[in-house]
Tab-separated table of C-alpha atoms in Angstrom:
chain	number	residue	atom	x	y	z
A	1	MET	CA	113.232	40.024	77.099
A	2	ASN	CA	110.665	40.775	79.618
A	3	LYS	CA	107.155	39.522	78.804
A	4	LYS	CA	104.427	42.100	79.006
A	5	ARG	CA	102.071	41.424	81.899
A	6	LYS	CA	98.558	40.472	81.058
A	7	THR	CA	95.928	42.951	81.885
A	8	HIS	CA	93.460	41.715	84.524
A	9	LEU	CA	90.320	42.804	86.178
A	10	PHE	CA	91.857	44.908	88.866
A	11	ASP	CA	93.772	47.029	86.430
A	12	LEU	CA	90.546	48.619	85.567
A	13	TYR	CA	89.672	51.945	87.594
A	14	TRP	CA	87.919	50.529	90.543
A	15	GLU	CA	85.567	53.499	91.448
A	16	ASP	CA	84.848	54.523	87.706
A	17	ILE	CA	84.460	51.231	86.071
A	18	ILE	CA	84.274	48.204	88.410
A	19	VAL	CA	82.137	49.833	91.273
A	20	ALA	CA	80.068	52.107	88.841
A	21	ASN	CA	79.403	49.618	86.003
A	22	ILE	CA	80.210	45.947	86.952
A	23	MET	CA	79.202	45.618	90.680
A	24	PRO	CA	75.555	46.749	89.978
A	25	LEU	CA	75.153	43.726	87.762
A	26	LEU	CA	75.747	41.322	90.762
A	27	THR	CA	73.123	40.109	93.170
A	28	ILE	CA	73.799	40.752	96.928
A	29	GLN	CA	74.793	37.090	97.205
A	30	GLU	CA	77.215	37.303	94.411
A	31	CYS	CA	78.638	40.410	95.868
A	32	PHE	CA	79.452	38.462	99.095
A	33	ILE	CA	80.824	35.569	97.116
A	34	PHE	CA	83.210	37.993	95.169
A	35	ARG	CA	83.998	39.794	98.526
A	36	SER	CA	85.459	36.594	99.997
A	37	VAL	CA	87.742	35.933	97.165
A	38	SER	CA	90.695	38.155	98.228
A	39	ARG	CA	91.445	41.427	100.198
A	40	THR	CA	91.235	43.477	96.978
A	41	CYS	CA	87.710	41.941	96.339
A	42	LEU	CA	86.678	42.883	99.732
A	43	GLN	CA	87.899	46.406	99.441
A	44	ILE	CA	85.882	46.813	96.049
A	45	VAL	CA	82.889	45.346	97.324
A	46	ASN	CA	83.020	47.590	100.432
A	47	MET	CA	83.624	50.544	98.208
A	48	TYR	CA	80.302	49.547	96.246
A	49	PHE	CA	78.361	49.045	99.291
A	50	SER	CA	79.397	52.448	100.736
A	51	LYS	CA	77.919	54.135	97.641
A	52	LEU	CA	74.709	52.402	97.570
A	53	LYS	CA	71.494	54.547	97.722
A	54	SER	CA	68.915	51.687	97.765
A	55	LEU	CA	69.073	48.352	99.513
A	56	LYS	CA	66.373	45.719	98.984
A	57	LEU	CA	66.701	42.615	100.955
A	58	MET	CA	62.949	41.582	101.033
A	59	ASN	CA	62.218	38.047	102.116
A	60	LYS	CA	65.738	36.826	102.217
A	61	GLY	CA	67.279	34.626	104.894
A	62	PHE	CA	70.525	36.673	105.285
A	63	SER	CA	72.735	35.875	108.213
A	64	PRO	CA	73.628	38.421	111.125
A	65	HIS	CA	77.023	38.745	109.331
A	66	THR	CA	75.384	39.997	106.264
A	67	PHE	CA	73.508	42.744	108.164
A	68	ASN	CA	76.712	43.573	110.159
A	69	VAL	CA	78.677	44.226	106.838
A	70	PHE	CA	75.986	46.769	105.738
A	71	GLY	CA	76.004	48.245	109.089
A	72	THR	CA	79.637	49.044	108.806
A	73	THR	CA	79.821	50.029	105.123
A	74	CYS	CA	76.467	51.594	104.036
A	75	SER	CA	76.087	55.401	104.791
A	76	LYS	CA	74.271	56.723	101.918
A	77	LEU	CA	71.151	54.765	101.721
A	78	LYS	CA	67.858	56.588	100.771
A	79	LEU	CA	65.759	53.472	100.407
A	80	LEU	CA	65.935	50.432	102.790
A	81	ASN	CA	63.561	47.668	102.090
A	82	LEU	CA	63.705	44.653	104.582
A	83	SER	CA	60.022	43.405	104.179
A	84	ARG	CA	59.619	39.810	105.498
A	85	CYS	CA	63.211	39.527	106.711
A	86	ASP	CA	62.467	37.270	109.639
A	87	SER	CA	66.273	36.866	110.521
A	88	ILE	CA	66.955	40.482	111.268
A	89	THR	CA	66.880	41.683	114.914
A	90	ASP	CA	67.451	45.143	116.677
A	91	THR	CA	71.182	44.226	117.090
A	92	GLU	CA	71.692	44.074	113.305
A	93	LEU	CA	69.162	46.896	112.174
A	94	ILE	CA	70.042	49.765	114.612
A	95	PRO	CA	73.666	50.213	113.246
A	96	ILE	CA	72.352	50.427	109.722
A	97	LEU	CA	69.794	53.021	110.850
A	98	ARG	CA	72.272	55.101	112.785
A	99	ARG	CA	74.664	55.394	109.825
A	100	ASN	CA	71.903	56.159	107.286
A	101	THR	CA	70.254	59.352	108.663
A	102	GLY	CA	69.457	60.427	104.828
A	103	LEU	CA	66.725	57.563	104.579
A	104	ILE	CA	63.560	58.662	102.699
A	105	HIS	CA	61.911	55.264	102.307
A	106	LEU	CA	62.078	52.571	105.054
A	107	ASN	CA	60.013	49.241	104.859
A	108	LEU	CA	60.210	46.923	107.822
A	109	SER	CA	56.715	45.188	107.157
A	110	GLN	CA	56.379	41.821	108.609
A	111	CYS	CA	59.893	41.758	110.288
A	112	LYS	CA	58.710	39.560	113.215
A	113	ASN	CA	61.946	39.610	115.304
A	114	LEU	CA	62.332	43.362	115.773
A	115	THR	CA	61.093	45.584	118.815
A	116	ALA	CA	59.905	49.255	119.070
A	117	LYS	CA	63.489	49.955	120.112
A	118	CYS	CA	64.851	49.595	116.537
A	119	LEU	CA	62.947	52.754	115.464
A	120	GLN	CA	64.801	54.959	117.994
A	121	PRO	CA	67.407	56.062	115.253
A	122	VAL	CA	64.669	56.673	112.823
A	123	ILE	CA	62.804	58.963	115.159
A	124	LEU	CA	65.918	60.832	116.438
A	125	TYR	CA	67.997	61.290	113.157
A	126	CYS	CA	66.103	60.428	109.822
A	127	ASP	CA	64.675	63.765	109.403
A	128	ASN	CA	64.099	63.303	105.683
A	129	LEU	CA	61.753	60.172	106.014
A	130	GLN	CA	58.829	60.283	103.850
A	131	ILE	CA	57.675	56.668	103.433
A	132	LEU	CA	57.272	54.278	106.397
A	133	LYS	CA	55.978	50.743	105.988
A	134	LEU	CA	55.413	48.834	109.240
A	135	ALA	CA	52.593	46.448	108.126
A	136	ARG	CA	51.963	43.331	110.395
A	137	CYS	CA	54.562	44.695	112.942
A	138	SER	CA	52.941	43.357	116.070
A	139	TRP	CA	55.954	44.912	118.182
A	140	LEU	CA	54.855	48.343	117.071
A	141	THR	CA	53.670	50.212	120.131
A	142	THR	CA	51.579	53.105	121.001
A	143	GLY	CA	54.603	54.908	122.568
A	144	ALA	CA	56.716	54.360	119.314
A	145	ILE	CA	54.134	55.990	117.138
A	146	GLU	CA	53.636	58.905	119.503
A	147	ALA	CA	57.446	59.319	119.438
A	148	LEU	CA	57.312	59.369	115.672
A	149	ALA	CA	54.472	62.097	115.755
A	150	LEU	CA	56.522	64.276	118.074
A	151	HIS	CA	59.828	64.159	116.148
A	152	LYS	CA	58.871	63.547	112.432
A	153	SER	CA	57.361	66.079	110.168
A	154	LYS	CA	57.690	64.921	106.490
A	155	LEU	CA	56.038	61.554	106.316
A	156	GLU	CA	53.615	61.251	103.435
A	157	ASP	CA	53.284	57.428	102.952
A	158	ILE	CA	52.380	55.490	106.065
A	159	ASP	CA	51.551	51.601	106.119
A	160	LEU	CA	50.090	50.554	109.560
A	161	ALA	CA	48.111	47.459	108.392
A	162	TYR	CA	47.546	44.973	111.021
A	163	CYS	CA	49.303	46.927	113.888
A	164	VAL	CA	47.017	45.645	116.386
A	165	SER	CA	49.077	46.927	119.355
A	166	ILE	CA	48.416	50.625	118.612
A	167	SER	CA	45.324	52.197	120.106
A	168	GLU	CA	42.816	54.489	118.205
A	169	SER	CA	43.880	57.552	120.375
A	170	CYS	CA	47.457	56.980	119.026
A	171	ILE	CA	46.170	56.845	115.412
A	172	LEU	CA	44.288	60.047	116.152
A	173	ILE	CA	47.486	61.878	117.264
A	174	PHE	CA	49.250	60.548	114.150
A	175	ILE	CA	46.566	61.919	111.759
A	176	LYS	CA	46.621	65.195	113.388
A	177	LYS	CA	50.377	65.594	113.346
A	178	PHE	CA	50.903	64.212	109.623
A	179	ARG	CA	48.559	66.685	107.856
A	180	GLN	CA	50.419	66.455	104.485
A	181	ILE	CA	50.086	62.539	104.225
A	182	LYS	CA	49.023	61.285	100.779
A	183	THR	CA	48.860	57.436	101.331
A	184	LEU	CA	47.544	55.747	104.553
A	185	ASN	CA	47.059	52.010	105.225
A	186	LEU	CA	45.034	51.039	108.269
A	187	GLU	CA	43.760	47.790	107.066
A	188	GLY	CA	43.068	45.226	109.577
A	189	ASN	CA	43.031	47.567	112.588
A	190	LYS	CA	39.764	46.863	114.203
A	191	GLN	CA	40.292	49.620	116.812
A	192	VAL	CA	39.804	52.183	113.923
A	193	THR	CA	36.232	53.869	114.127
A	194	ASP	CA	34.398	56.780	112.628
A	195	LYS	CA	36.327	59.019	115.022
A	196	CYS	CA	39.439	58.490	112.857
A	197	LEU	CA	37.629	59.250	109.591
A	198	TYR	CA	36.123	62.446	111.131
A	199	THR	CA	39.658	63.557	112.099
A	200	MET	CA	41.029	62.662	108.582
A	201	SER	CA	38.203	64.719	107.019
A	202	LYS	CA	39.456	67.746	109.095
A	203	TYR	CA	43.182	67.334	108.901
A	204	SER	CA	44.282	65.199	105.970
A	205	LYS	CA	43.528	67.474	103.185
A	206	SER	CA	46.372	66.042	101.009
A	207	LEU	CA	45.092	62.399	101.410
A	208	LYS	CA	44.759	60.643	98.175
A	209	LEU	CA	44.769	56.827	98.928
A	210	LEU	CA	43.191	55.317	102.090
A	211	ASN	CA	42.828	51.474	102.843
A	212	LEU	CA	40.245	50.610	105.598
A	213	GLY	CA	39.869	47.063	104.736
A	214	GLY	CA	38.846	45.040	107.625
A	215	CYS	CA	38.098	48.120	109.834
A	216	CYS	CA	34.798	46.636	110.765
A	217	ASP	CA	33.617	49.448	113.132
A	218	VAL	CA	33.749	52.086	110.369
A	219	THR	CA	30.189	53.133	109.238
A	220	ASP	CA	28.438	55.164	106.527
A	221	LYS	CA	28.734	58.206	108.839
A	222	GLY	CA	32.558	58.292	108.767
A	223	ILE	CA	32.798	57.621	104.944
A	224	ARG	CA	30.355	60.441	104.288
A	225	ALA	CA	32.565	62.859	106.135
A	226	LEU	CA	35.380	61.767	103.856
A	227	ALA	CA	33.272	62.106	100.786
A	228	LEU	CA	32.150	65.777	101.907
A	229	HIS	CA	35.672	66.986	103.111
A	230	LEU	CA	38.254	65.260	101.103
A	231	PRO	CA	37.709	66.163	97.420
A	232	GLN	CA	41.351	65.179	96.542
A	233	LEU	CA	40.884	61.495	97.521
A	234	GLU	CA	41.633	59.245	94.611
A	235	GLY	CA	41.299	55.788	96.037
A	236	LEU	CA	39.358	54.100	98.995
A	237	LEU	CA	39.528	50.443	99.947
A	238	VAL	CA	36.703	49.226	102.262
A	239	ARG	CA	36.775	45.436	101.694
A	240	GLY	CA	35.520	43.788	104.918
A	241	CYS	CA	33.858	47.055	106.237
A	242	THR	CA	30.545	45.394	106.960
A	243	LYS	CA	28.838	48.472	108.147
A	244	VAL	CA	29.700	50.743	105.093
A	245	THR	CA	26.889	50.624	102.458
A	246	GLU	CA	26.149	52.157	99.097
A	247	ASN	CA	24.529	54.856	100.808
A	248	SER	CA	27.923	56.642	101.654
A	249	LEU	CA	29.858	55.137	98.810
A	250	GLN	CA	27.718	56.713	96.033
A	251	LEU	CA	28.680	60.086	97.227
A	252	MET	CA	32.103	59.542	95.868
A	253	ARG	CA	31.794	56.721	93.340
A	254	ASN	CA	32.201	59.106	90.244
A	255	ARG	CA	35.460	60.462	91.390
A	256	VAL	CA	37.209	57.988	93.646
A	257	HIS	CA	38.363	54.432	92.864
A	258	LEU	CA	36.599	51.949	95.056
A	259	ASP	CA	37.075	48.336	95.709
A	260	ARG	CA	33.397	47.512	95.805
A	261	ARG	CA	30.914	47.730	92.936
A	262	PRO	CA	27.450	49.104	93.552
A	263	SER	CA	25.756	45.720	93.340
A	264	GLN	CA	28.403	43.772	95.452
A	265	ALA	CA	27.821	42.285	98.760
A	266	VAL	CA	30.310	43.294	101.366
A	267	PRO	CA	33.464	41.088	100.533
A	268	LEU	CA	35.758	39.521	103.084
A	269	PRO	CA	39.013	41.397	103.874
A	270	VAL	CA	42.151	40.631	101.940
A	271	TYR	CA	45.532	42.323	102.821
A	272	VAL	CA	46.607	44.825	100.355
A	273	GLN	CA	49.911	46.596	101.035
A	274	ILE	CA	49.839	50.219	99.574
């Protein structure tokens, strides 16, 4: 008499049950452990990766092999967050970006081992990109920003905090091109002056949140231009702007959230990612 074979995990429908309901409960590390168990496990995990819409690997010390796996399996990503991934380089990132042209949100903030070359696939192929975070990316160049301004049109949320290698003229081009921008972080960029604010007051009619913390050459004149011409502005961060006083801030205090109270002295800048 033949004994009935016991049901095991792989008898479940892979795509409808294992991939859709079980794999999302695992961490990325656990997925790779499971992937190494057998050829069947590898196929299931690869199927799961191929369907991912969001991938968040912030501040993790993943190996080049890990990124290479994502570069060969992921093709439907809408959100990619690699913030503070010191280990990733152009070699690992570019294949991921080339395969995921539908990206809407990309965060490469504080990825220290990249170069401006890694943005080429984004500039050329990611036509739906709306959110781009590049805070503290010292490798970001004026040329890369100008290329973004030339090829992209849908960006609404930009983080360029402490990107010290880009020029003010480059930022001006950026502002003029992305007129629908809603959130802009320029914190720590000492090259930003009132000229940038004048340009925003003319072109950035959709701007709701602006971080100018540590932009020490911004003055009351620039803030006054924002107050008079950007009625839709909801938040303004001016911590560390030593030349900005209550004379200009009072013009928007009743309708805009400010990070400085009327009686406060000018505080020192503190990095805030928006």
